XYZ file of C-alpha atoms in Angstrom:
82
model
C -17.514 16.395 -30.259
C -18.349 17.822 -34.105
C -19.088 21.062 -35.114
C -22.449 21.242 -37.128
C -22.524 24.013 -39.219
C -26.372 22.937 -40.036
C -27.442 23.816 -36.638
C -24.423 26.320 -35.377
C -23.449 24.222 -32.552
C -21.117 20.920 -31.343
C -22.504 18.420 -30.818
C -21.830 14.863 -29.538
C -22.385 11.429 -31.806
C -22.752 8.448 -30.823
C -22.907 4.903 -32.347
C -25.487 2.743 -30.372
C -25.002 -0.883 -31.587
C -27.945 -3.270 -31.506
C -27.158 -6.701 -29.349
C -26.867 -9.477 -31.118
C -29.969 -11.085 -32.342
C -31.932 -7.867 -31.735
C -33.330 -6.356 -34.719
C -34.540 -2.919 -33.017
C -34.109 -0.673 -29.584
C -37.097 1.736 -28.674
C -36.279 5.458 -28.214
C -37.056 5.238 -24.197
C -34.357 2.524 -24.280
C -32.120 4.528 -26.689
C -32.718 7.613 -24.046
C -31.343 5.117 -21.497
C -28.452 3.369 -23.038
C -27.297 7.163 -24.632
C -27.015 8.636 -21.274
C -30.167 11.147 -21.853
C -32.092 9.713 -18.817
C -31.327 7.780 -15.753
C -34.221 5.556 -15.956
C -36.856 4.206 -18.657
C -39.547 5.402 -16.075
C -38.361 9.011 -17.393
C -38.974 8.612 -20.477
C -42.704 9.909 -21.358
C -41.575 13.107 -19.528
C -38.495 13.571 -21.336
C -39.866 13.130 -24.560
C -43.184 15.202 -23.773
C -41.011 18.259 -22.281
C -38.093 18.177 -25.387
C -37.899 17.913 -28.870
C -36.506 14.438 -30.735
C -35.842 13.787 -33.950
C -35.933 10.339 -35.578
C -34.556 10.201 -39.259
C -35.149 14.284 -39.666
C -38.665 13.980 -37.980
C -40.741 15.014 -35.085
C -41.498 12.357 -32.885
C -42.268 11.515 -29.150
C -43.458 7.645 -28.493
C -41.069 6.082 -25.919
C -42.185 3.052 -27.814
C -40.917 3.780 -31.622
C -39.112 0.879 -32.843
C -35.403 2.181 -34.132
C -34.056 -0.156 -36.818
C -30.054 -0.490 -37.998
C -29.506 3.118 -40.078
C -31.881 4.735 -38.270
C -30.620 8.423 -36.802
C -31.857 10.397 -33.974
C -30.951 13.750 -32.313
C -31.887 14.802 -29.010
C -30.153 18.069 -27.315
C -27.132 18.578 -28.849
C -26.866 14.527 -29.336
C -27.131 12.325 -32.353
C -27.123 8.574 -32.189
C -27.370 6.388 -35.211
C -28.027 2.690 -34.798
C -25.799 -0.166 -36.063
């Protein structure tokens, strides 16, 4: 856990690492693979009842592609992708 000053809070980061060969993850896998959610079927009703950021921005398609670099926070998590 890290404190954020930014947001006043700790917070937990984690380092998602794309497969080999894989060039992207979507956030409803991300969700999955993180921890957030038990299952992908969760997904459009996690993201429709709480707020996720991708790379500082609003965002809330199950389907967005996340490429190497990209960050995302979700509750008090933030993942970046390698």
């Amino acid at each position: 856990m890290v404190y954020n000053v930014i947001i006043g809070v700790f917070v937990t980061e984690k380092i998602i690492k794309l497969r080999e060969g894989e060039v992207f993850i979507t956030l409803g896998s991300l969700l999955k693979i993180g921890g957030v959610i038990d299952t992908g079927g969760q997904a459009k009703y996690f993201l429709s009842e709480n707020p996720v950021l991708v790379n500082g921005e609003p965002d809330n398609r199950r389907g967005r592609k996340l490429y190497h670099g990209d960050k995302v926070r979700v509750l008090n998590l933030f993942f970046l992708i390698d």
